[in-house]
Coordinates of C-alpha atoms and ligand atoms in Angstrom, one line a residue:
X45 CA 15.3 -31.8 -11.5
X46 CA 14.5 -28.1 -11.2
X47 CA 14.3 -26.5 -7.7
X48 CA 12.8 -23.3 -9.1
X49 CA 10.0 -21.9 -7.0
X50 CA 7.1 -20.8 -9.2
X51 CA 4.6 -18.0 -8.5
X52 CA 1.4 -16.9 -10.3
X53 CA 0.8 -13.2 -10.5
X54 CA -2.3 -11.5 -11.7
X55 CA -1.5 -8.1 -13.3
X56 CA -4.4 -5.6 -13.2
X57 CA -3.0 -2.5 -14.9
X58 CA -6.3 -0.6 -14.9
X59 CA -6.8 2.9 -16.3
X60 CA -4.9 6.1 -16.9
X61 CA -1.2 5.7 -16.2
X62 CA -1.8 2.2 -14.9
X63 CA -0.8 0.4 -18.1
X64 CA 2.4 2.6 -18.4
X65 CA 3.7 1.9 -14.9
X66 CA 2.7 -1.8 -15.1
X67 CA 4.7 -2.2 -18.3
X68 CA 7.8 -1.1 -16.5
X69 CA 7.0 -3.4 -13.6
X70 CA 6.6 -6.3 -16.0
X71 CA 10.2 -5.7 -17.2
X72 CA 11.4 -5.9 -13.6
X73 CA 9.5 -9.1 -13.1
X74 CA 11.1 -10.5 -16.2
X75 CA 14.5 -9.5 -14.9
X76 CA 13.9 -11.5 -11.7
X77 CA 12.8 -14.4 -13.8
X78 CA 16.2 -14.3 -15.4
X79 CA 18.2 -13.6 -12.3
X80 CA 16.7 -15.5 -9.3
X81 CA 15.7 -19.0 -8.3
X82 CA 12.1 -17.9 -8.6
X83 CA 9.9 -18.0 -11.7
X84 CA 6.9 -15.7 -12.0
X85 CA 4.1 -16.5 -14.4
X86 CA 2.0 -13.4 -15.2
X87 CA -1.6 -13.2 -16.2
X88 CA -3.1 -9.9 -17.4
X89 CA -6.7 -8.9 -16.9
X90 CA -8.9 -5.8 -17.0
X91 CA -10.1 -3.9 -14.0
X92 CA -11.8 -0.5 -13.4
X93 CA -12.9 1.6 -16.3
X94 CA -11.1 -0.6 -18.8
X95 CA -13.1 -3.6 -17.6
X96 CA -16.3 -1.6 -17.7
X97 CA -15.7 -0.6 -21.3
X98 CA -15.2 -4.2 -22.3
X99 CA -17.7 -6.0 -20.0
X100 CA -19.9 -3.4 -18.4
X101 CA -18.4 -4.4 -15.0
X102 CA -15.3 -3.0 -13.2
X103 CA -14.5 -6.4 -11.8
X104 CA -16.0 -9.4 -13.6
X105 CA -16.6 -12.7 -11.9
X106 CA -14.0 -14.4 -14.2
X107 CA -11.4 -11.9 -13.1
X108 CA -12.3 -12.3 -9.5
X109 CA -12.0 -16.1 -9.8
X110 CA -8.4 -15.6 -11.1
X111 CA -7.7 -13.2 -8.3
X112 CA -8.8 -15.8 -5.8
X113 CA -6.4 -18.4 -7.3
X114 CA -3.2 -16.6 -7.9
X115 CA -0.3 -16.2 -5.4
X116 CA -0.5 -12.4 -5.5
X117 CA -2.1 -9.5 -7.4
X118 CA -0.4 -6.4 -8.7
X119 CA -2.8 -3.6 -9.2
X120 CA -2.1 -0.3 -11.1
X121 CA -4.8 2.3 -10.7
X122 CA -8.4 2.9 -11.7
X123 CA -10.7 5.8 -12.6
X124 CA -10.9 8.8 -14.8
X125 CA -13.4 11.4 -16.1
X126 CA -14.5 9.1 -18.9
X127 CA -16.5 7.0 -16.4
X128 CA -18.1 9.8 -14.3
X129 CA -21.6 8.9 -15.7
X130 CA -21.5 5.2 -15.3
X131 CA -23.9 3.7 -12.7
X132 CA -22.5 4.1 -9.1
X133 CA -22.1 0.4 -8.5
X134 CA -20.2 0.0 -11.8
X135 CA -17.8 2.9 -11.3
X136 CA -14.1 2.0 -11.7
X137 CA -13.3 2.3 -8.0
X138 CA -15.9 -0.3 -7.3
X139 CA -13.6 -2.8 -8.9
X140 CA -10.9 -2.1 -6.4
X141 CA -13.4 -2.2 -3.5
X142 CA -14.7 -5.6 -4.7
X143 CA -11.1 -7.0 -4.7
X144 CA -10.4 -5.8 -1.2
X145 CA -13.8 -6.9 0.1
X146 CA -14.1 -10.3 -1.6
X147 CA -10.5 -11.3 -0.8
X148 CA -10.9 -10.0 2.8
X149 CA -7.7 -7.9 2.6
X150 CA -7.9 -6.6 6.1
X151 CA -4.3 -5.3 6.6
X152 CA -3.1 -2.3 4.6
X153 CA 0.6 -1.8 4.8
X154 CA 1.9 1.6 3.8
X155 CA 5.6 2.2 4.1
X156 CA 6.7 5.8 4.2
X157 CA 10.4 5.7 3.2
X158 CA 12.4 8.8 2.4
X159 CA 15.2 8.1 0.0
X160 CA 18.1 10.3 1.0
X161 CA 18.4 11.8 -2.6
X162 CA 14.8 13.1 -2.2
X163 CA 15.0 14.5 1.3
X164 CA 15.0 18.0 -0.1
X165 CA 11.6 17.4 -1.7
X166 CA 9.9 16.9 1.6
X167 CA 7.9 19.8 3.2
X168 CA 9.9 19.1 6.4
X169 CA 13.5 19.9 7.1
X170 CA 15.7 17.3 5.3
X171 CA 17.4 16.2 8.6
X172 CA 13.9 15.3 10.0
X173 CA 13.1 13.0 7.1
X174 CA 16.3 11.8 5.6
X175 CA 16.5 8.0 6.0
X176 CA 12.9 7.9 7.3
X177 CA 11.4 4.4 7.3
X178 CA 7.9 4.0 8.8
X179 CA 5.4 1.3 8.3
X180 CA 1.8 2.1 8.8
X181 CA -0.5 -0.9 9.3
X182 CA -4.0 0.2 8.8
X183 CA -7.1 -2.0 9.5
X184 CA -8.9 -1.9 6.1
X185 CA -12.2 -3.9 6.3
X186 CA -13.8 -2.6 9.5
X187 CA -14.5 0.5 11.5
X188 CA -16.5 3.6 10.6
X189 CA -16.4 3.1 6.8
X190 CA -18.4 -0.1 7.1
X191 CA -20.3 0.0 10.4
X192 CA -24.1 0.0 10.5
X193 CA -26.3 2.1 10.7
X194 CA -24.9 4.4 8.1
X195 CA -27.6 6.7 7.0
X196 CA -29.0 10.2 6.5
X197 CA -32.5 10.7 7.8
X198 CA -34.9 13.6 8.2
X199 CA -35.9 16.2 5.6
X200 CA -35.5 19.8 4.6
X201 CA -33.3 22.0 6.8
X202 CA -32.9 19.5 9.6
X203 CA -31.4 16.2 8.6
X204 CA -29.4 13.7 10.7
X205 CA -26.4 11.7 9.5
X206 CA -25.0 8.7 11.2
X207 CA -21.8 6.7 10.7
X208 CA -21.1 3.9 13.1
X209 CA -17.6 2.9 14.3
X210 CA -17.6 -0.8 15.2
X211 CA -14.7 -3.1 16.1
X212 CA -14.8 -6.6 17.3
X213 CA -12.1 -8.4 19.2
X214 CA -11.0 -10.7 16.3
X215 CA -10.6 -7.8 14.0
X216 CA -8.2 -6.0 16.3
X217 CA -6.5 -9.2 17.2
X218 CA -5.6 -10.1 13.6
X219 CA -4.3 -6.6 12.6
X220 CA -2.3 -6.3 15.9
X221 CA -0.6 -9.6 15.0
X222 CA 0.3 -8.3 11.5
X223 CA 1.8 -5.2 13.1
X224 CA 3.9 -7.1 15.7
X225 CA 5.0 -9.6 13.2
X226 CA 6.1 -6.8 10.9
X227 CA 8.0 -5.0 13.7
X228 CA 10.0 -8.1 14.4
X229 CA 11.4 -8.0 10.9
X230 CA 12.1 -4.2 11.2
X231 CA 12.9 -2.0 14.2
X232 CA 11.0 -4.1 16.8
X233 CA 8.8 -1.2 17.9
X234 CA 5.0 -0.7 17.6
X235 CA 2.9 2.4 18.3
X236 CA -0.7 1.5 18.6
X237 CA -2.9 4.5 17.8
X238 CA -6.5 5.1 18.8
X239 CA -8.6 7.5 20.9
X240 CA -9.4 5.5 24.1
X241 CA -10.0 8.8 25.9
X242 CA -13.2 9.5 24.0
X243 CA -14.1 6.3 22.0
X244 CA -15.4 2.9 23.2
X245 CA -13.7 1.3 20.2
X246 CA -10.5 2.9 21.3
X247 CA -10.8 1.3 24.8
X248 CA -11.3 -2.1 23.2
X249 CA -8.5 -1.5 20.7
X250 CA -6.0 -0.7 23.5
X251 CA -7.2 -3.6 25.6
X252 CA -6.8 -6.2 22.8
X253 CA -3.5 -4.9 21.6
X254 CA -2.1 -5.0 25.1
X255 CA -3.3 -8.5 25.6
X256 CA -1.8 -9.8 22.3
X257 CA 1.4 -8.1 23.2
X258 CA 1.6 -9.7 26.6
X259 CA 0.7 -13.1 25.4
X260 CA 2.7 -13.5 22.2
X261 CA 4.9 -10.5 21.4
X262 CA 6.4 -9.3 24.8
X263 CA 9.8 -8.9 23.1
X264 CA 8.5 -6.1 20.9
X265 CA 8.4 -2.6 22.3
X266 CA 4.8 -1.4 22.5
X267 CA 3.6 2.2 23.0
X268 CA 0.0 3.4 23.0
X269 CA -0.5 6.8 21.4
X270 CA -3.6 8.9 20.9
X271 CA -4.3 9.4 17.2
X272 CA -4.2 13.2 17.4
X273 CA -0.9 13.1 19.2
X274 CA 0.4 10.6 16.6
X275 CA -0.5 13.0 13.8
X276 CA 1.4 15.8 15.6
X277 CA 4.4 13.6 16.3
X278 CA 4.6 12.5 12.7
X279 CA 5.3 16.0 11.6
X280 CA 7.4 16.9 14.7
X281 CA 9.7 14.0 14.9
X282 CA 8.8 11.2 12.4
X283 CA 11.9 9.1 12.9
X284 CA 10.8 8.1 16.4
X285 CA 8.3 5.6 14.7
X286 CA 8.9 2.2 13.3
X287 CA 5.5 0.4 12.9
X288 CA 2.2 2.3 13.6
X289 CA -0.9 0.1 13.9
X290 CA -4.3 1.8 13.7
X291 CA -7.9 1.6 12.7
X292 CA -9.4 2.3 9.3
X293 CA -10.3 5.9 9.7
X294 CA -7.2 7.1 11.6
X295 CA -5.1 4.9 9.3
X296 CA -6.5 6.7 6.3
X297 CA -5.4 10.0 7.7
X298 CA -2.2 9.1 9.4
X299 CA -0.9 7.2 6.3
X300 CA -1.5 10.3 4.1
X301 CA 0.4 12.5 6.6
X302 CA 3.3 10.0 6.7
X303 CA 3.2 9.7 2.9
X304 CA 3.7 13.4 2.2
X305 CA 6.7 13.5 4.5
X306 CA 8.5 11.6 1.7
X307 CA 7.9 13.9 -1.2
X308 CA 5.9 12.6 -4.2
X309 CA 2.8 10.3 -4.6
X310 CA 4.7 8.6 -7.5
X311 CA 7.1 7.1 -4.9
X312 CA 4.6 5.4 -2.6
X313 CA 3.9 1.7 -2.6
X314 CA 1.4 -0.3 -0.6
X315 CA 0.3 -3.8 0.2
X316 CA -3.1 -5.2 1.3
X317 CA -2.9 -8.6 3.0
X318 CA -5.5 -11.1 4.0
X319 CA -5.6 -14.2 6.0
X320 CA -3.6 -17.4 5.2
X321 CA -6.2 -19.8 3.6
X322 CA -6.5 -23.6 4.1
X323 CA -4.2 -23.9 1.0
X324 CA -1.5 -22.2 3.0
X325 CA -1.6 -19.1 0.7
X326 CA -1.9 -15.6 2.0
X327 CA -4.2 -13.4 -0.1
X328 CA -2.3 -10.3 -1.1
X329 CA -2.6 -7.3 -3.4
X330 CA 0.1 -4.8 -4.1
X331 CA -0.5 -1.3 -5.5
X332 CA 0.8 2.2 -5.6
X333 CA -0.9 4.7 -3.3
X334 CA -1.6 7.1 -6.2
X335 CA -4.5 7.1 -8.6
X336 CA -4.7 6.9 -12.4
X337 CA -3.3 10.4 -12.9
X338 CA -5.5 11.1 -16.0
X339 CA -3.7 14.5 -16.4
X340 CA -0.5 12.9 -17.4
X341 CA -1.7 9.6 -18.9
X342 CA -0.2 8.5 -22.2
X343 CA 2.6 11.1 -22.1
X344 CA 5.5 9.1 -20.7
X345 CA 5.5 11.3 -17.6
X346 CA 4.3 8.9 -15.0
X347 CA 6.8 7.8 -12.3
X348 CA 6.8 4.0 -12.2
X349 CA 8.7 3.7 -8.9
X350 CA 5.6 3.3 -6.6
X351 CA 4.4 0.5 -8.8
X352 CA 7.8 -1.2 -9.1
X353 CA 8.3 -0.8 -5.4
X354 CA 4.9 -2.4 -4.8
X355 CA 6.3 -5.4 -6.6
X356 CA 9.3 -5.2 -4.2
X357 CA 6.8 -5.5 -1.3
X358 CA 5.3 -8.5 -3.1
X359 CA 8.7 -10.1 -3.2
X360 CA 9.2 -9.5 0.5
X361 CA 5.8 -10.3 2.0
X362 CA 4.3 -12.9 -0.4
X363 CA 7.4 -14.8 -1.3
X364 CA 9.8 -14.2 1.5
X365 CA 12.3 -12.9 -1.0
X366 CA 13.9 -10.3 1.3
X367 CA 17.3 -10.4 -0.5
X368 CA 15.7 -9.7 -3.9
X369 CA 13.5 -7.0 -2.4
X370 CA 16.5 -5.3 -0.9
X371 CA 18.3 -5.5 -4.2
X372 CA 15.4 -3.8 -6.0
X373 CA 15.3 -1.1 -3.3
X374 CA 19.1 -0.5 -3.7
X375 CA 18.7 -0.2 -7.5
X376 CA 16.0 2.5 -7.0
X377 CA 18.1 4.3 -4.4
X378 CA 21.1 4.3 -6.8
X379 CA 19.1 5.6 -9.7
X380 CA 17.9 8.5 -7.6
X381 CA 21.4 9.1 -6.3
X382 CA 22.5 9.3 -9.9
X383 CA 20.1 12.2 -10.4
X384 CA 17.5 10.6 -12.7
X385 CA 14.1 12.1 -12.2
X386 CA 10.6 11.8 -13.7
X387 CA 8.8 15.2 -13.9
X388 CA 7.0 14.7 -10.5
X389 CA 10.3 14.6 -8.6
X390 CA 12.4 16.8 -10.9
X391 CA 14.8 19.1 -9.2
X392 CA 17.3 21.6 -10.6
X393 CA 20.4 20.1 -12.0
X394 CA 18.9 16.6 -12.3
X395 CA 18.3 14.6 -15.4
X396 CA 14.7 14.4 -16.6
X397 CA 13.7 10.9 -17.8
X398 CA 10.4 9.4 -19.1
X399 CA 8.5 6.5 -17.6
X400 CA 10.4 4.0 -19.7
X401 CA 13.6 5.9 -19.1
X402 CA 13.2 5.3 -15.4
X403 CA 12.5 1.6 -16.1
X404 CA 15.7 1.4 -18.2
X405 CA 17.7 3.0 -15.4
X406 CA 16.4 0.6 -12.7
X407 CA 17.1 -2.4 -14.9
X408 CA 20.6 -1.1 -15.6
X409 CA 21.2 -0.7 -11.9
X410 CA 19.9 -4.2 -11.2
X411 CA 22.4 -5.5 -13.7
X412 CA 25.2 -3.5 -12.2
X413 CA 24.4 -4.6 -8.6
X414 CA 24.1 -8.2 -9.5
X415 CA 27.2 -8.4 -11.8
Ligands
NAD1339 P1 -4.0 10.8 -8.6 O1 -3.2 10.1 -7.5 O2 -4.3 10.1 -9.8 O3 -3.2 12.1 -9.0 C1 -2.9 13.2 -8.1 C2 -1.7 14.1 -8.7 O4 -0.5 13.3 -8.6 C3 -1.9 14.3 -10.3 O5 -1.4 15.6 -10.5 C4 -1.0 13.2 -10.9 O6 -0.5 13.6 -12.2 C5 0.1 13.0 -9.9 N1 0.6 11.7 -9.9 C6 -0.1 10.6 -9.4 N2 0.6 9.5 -9.6 C7 1.7 9.8 -10.2 C8 2.9 9.1 -10.8 N3 3.0 7.8 -10.6 N4 3.8 9.9 -11.4 C9 3.7 11.2 -11.5 N5 2.7 11.9 -11.1 C10 1.7 11.2 -10.4 O7 -5.3 11.4 -7.9 P2 -6.5 12.2 -8.5 O8 -6.1 13.1 -9.6 O9 -7.3 12.7 -7.4 O10 -7.4 11.0 -9.1 C11 -7.4 10.6 -10.5 C12 -8.3 9.4 -10.6 O11 -7.7 8.3 -9.9 C13 -9.7 9.5 -10.1 O12 -10.6 8.9 -10.9 C14 -9.6 8.8 -8.7 O13 -10.9 8.3 -8.3 C15 -8.7 7.7 -9.1 N6 -8.0 7.1 -7.9 C16 -7.7 5.8 -7.9 C17 -7.0 5.2 -6.9 C18 -6.6 3.8 -7.1 O14 -6.8 3.2 -8.1 N7 -6.1 3.2 -6.0 C19 -6.5 6.0 -5.9 C20 -6.7 7.4 -5.9 C21 -7.5 7.9 -6.9

């Protein structure tokens, strides 16, 4: 009798460099099918501009039905100039927003990890970023991007624009639990970032996080930090952080700041997680932080590491395959140590490789490390 665990993955490559980086990730998935006690079944579908071209919709109901059923989704990237004139609600990015919204993916996890071999590529001094490993947990479905009213009124030279920042206790409660749970598997430290000095939502945020901490996570170190100070500390001394939990707006900004500490967009993975359903499954989508990079699409120049590393996050967070995720991370680290570089991270004296060349090298290292 087989004891092999099986998992269904929906692969949404999307537009631009999406299909190129997904192809390399597919090779890594196949490698784990051959070398682990887990079996992944993959289903491909269209999203974004590619889906619009085929179906006049960036996220069809049929695709959404599959997205709701699988164990996890891997998403490439969407968008490009080709679709600038399509109706607003059918633009490629609307496909991504529908996935996040319909699946209620409320927790966005963005690791900022600086591989030692790339420390020189950061805008900060290498000693400040070498070995950096921060996890930003951003609330993704609430806050000022969604609050009502959201409108522009008035006419002519004197108009009035309103965005509304709203948070309810349950929204803060669930994101705080994700952050504390994450910290327990990492450095056991959480910084909760808001602006309670000037915002009512900040006061509630701090109150709820403090309460959850006291009740259920007292063994995790908790510090409250104002969002502006957090931004400053991220560039002054980033290694003081382990997990940062914050709202949608501050998270948008702080995660980009943290991201650029590490060098290139082509290196950054992310996960968006939802609640665990009645079927015991947690909704989850994994995607690189970067977009569809139309300027380099189809030229074999795209760095596939952010996409491959997103699959690594999938192994860790959807399937509890920490050992396999570590192995994949080690393989990537080794390839970079060996001096292989796609054009976006190229440095003098290193060896330039193509998208598939980077895929070849990661597979070769996986073979080395597991032999
Ligand atoms: P982008 O992230 O696509 O590209 C920014 C720069 O980084 C470009 O010079 C690009 O060549 C480079 N780059 C990005 N990823 C790379 C990789 N893996 N390897 C090597 N270089 C890489 O952002 P943009 O140019 O502002 O946007 C292009 C399109 O992507 C737009 O249509 C935008 O709306 C869309 N977009 C989509 C997502 C998403 O799907 N999640 C995110 C951001 C932007």
